[in-house]
Tab-separated table of C-alpha atoms in Angstrom:
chain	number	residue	atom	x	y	z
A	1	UNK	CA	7.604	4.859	6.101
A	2	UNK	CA	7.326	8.630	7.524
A	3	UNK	CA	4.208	9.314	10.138
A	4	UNK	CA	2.952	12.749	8.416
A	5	UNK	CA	0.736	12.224	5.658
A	6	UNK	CA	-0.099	9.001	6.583
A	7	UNK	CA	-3.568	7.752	7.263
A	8	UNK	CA	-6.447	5.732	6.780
A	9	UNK	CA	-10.137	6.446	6.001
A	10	UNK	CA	-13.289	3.825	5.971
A	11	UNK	CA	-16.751	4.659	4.294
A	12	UNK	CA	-18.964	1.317	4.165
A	13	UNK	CA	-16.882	-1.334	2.258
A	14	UNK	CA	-13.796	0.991	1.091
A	15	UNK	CA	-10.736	1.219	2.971
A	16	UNK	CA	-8.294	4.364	1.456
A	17	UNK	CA	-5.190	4.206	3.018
A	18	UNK	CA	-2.764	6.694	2.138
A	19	UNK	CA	1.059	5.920	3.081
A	20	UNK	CA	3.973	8.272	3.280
A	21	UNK	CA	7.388	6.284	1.987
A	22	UNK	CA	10.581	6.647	0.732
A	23	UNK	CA	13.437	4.549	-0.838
A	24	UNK	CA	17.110	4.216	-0.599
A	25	UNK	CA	18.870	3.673	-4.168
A	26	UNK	CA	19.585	-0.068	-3.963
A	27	UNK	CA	15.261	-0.594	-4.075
A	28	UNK	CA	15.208	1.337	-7.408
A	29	UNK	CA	12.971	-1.082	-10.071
A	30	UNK	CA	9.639	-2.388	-10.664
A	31	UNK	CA	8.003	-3.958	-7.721
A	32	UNK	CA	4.753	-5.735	-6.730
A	33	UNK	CA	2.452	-4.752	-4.082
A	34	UNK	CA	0.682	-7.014	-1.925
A	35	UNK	CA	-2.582	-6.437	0.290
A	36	UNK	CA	-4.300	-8.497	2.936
A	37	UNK	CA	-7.317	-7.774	4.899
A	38	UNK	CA	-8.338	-9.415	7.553
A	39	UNK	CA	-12.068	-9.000	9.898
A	40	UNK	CA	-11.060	-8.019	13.649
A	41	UNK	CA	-12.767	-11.013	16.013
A	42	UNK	CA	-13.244	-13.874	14.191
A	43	UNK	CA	-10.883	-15.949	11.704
A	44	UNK	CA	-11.660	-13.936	8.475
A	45	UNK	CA	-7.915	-13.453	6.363
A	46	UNK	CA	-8.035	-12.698	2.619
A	47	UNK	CA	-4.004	-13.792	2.626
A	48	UNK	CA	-2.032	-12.170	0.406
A	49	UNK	CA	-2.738	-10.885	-2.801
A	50	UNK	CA	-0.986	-8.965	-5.373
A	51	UNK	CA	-2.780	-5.683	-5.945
A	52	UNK	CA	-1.316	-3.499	-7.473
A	53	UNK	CA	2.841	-2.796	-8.957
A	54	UNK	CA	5.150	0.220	-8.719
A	55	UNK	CA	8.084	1.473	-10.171
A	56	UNK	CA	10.451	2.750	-7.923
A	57	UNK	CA	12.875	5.345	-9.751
A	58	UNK	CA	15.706	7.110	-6.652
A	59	UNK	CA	14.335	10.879	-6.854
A	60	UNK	CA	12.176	11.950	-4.563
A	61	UNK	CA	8.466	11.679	-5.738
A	62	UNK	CA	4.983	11.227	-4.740
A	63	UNK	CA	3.499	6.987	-5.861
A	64	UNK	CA	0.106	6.543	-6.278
A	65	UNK	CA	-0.691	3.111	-5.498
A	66	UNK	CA	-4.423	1.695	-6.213
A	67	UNK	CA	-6.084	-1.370	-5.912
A	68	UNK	CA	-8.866	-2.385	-8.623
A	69	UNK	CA	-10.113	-5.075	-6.651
């Protein structure tokens, strides 16, 4: 995960986080992403769910990663 381009931006209930990453060769293939949220001062966790999946091909690229929940 690379600082630039990185960041995260709340309006009422939505959260858009934008992340900058790359991969090495040996992560190449289809993989699962998994969110958790969690409310800061009291005991609120969502755990972790399975939001969204990627396909990780070794070029360099931009991934798009969205939740529909």
């Amino acid at each position: 995960m690379y600082g630039v381009g990185t960041s995260a931006v709340g309006s009422g209930n939505t959260l858009t986080l934008t992340v900058n990453f790359g991969f090495s060769p040996s992560f190449a293939g289809d993989r699962i992403i998994y969110m958790a949220a969690r409310r800061n001062g009291d005991a609120f966790n969502s755990g972790w769910q399975a939001a969204g999946s990627l396909t990780v091909e070794y070029r360099q690229a931009v991934y798009t990663i969205q939740s529909t929940k």
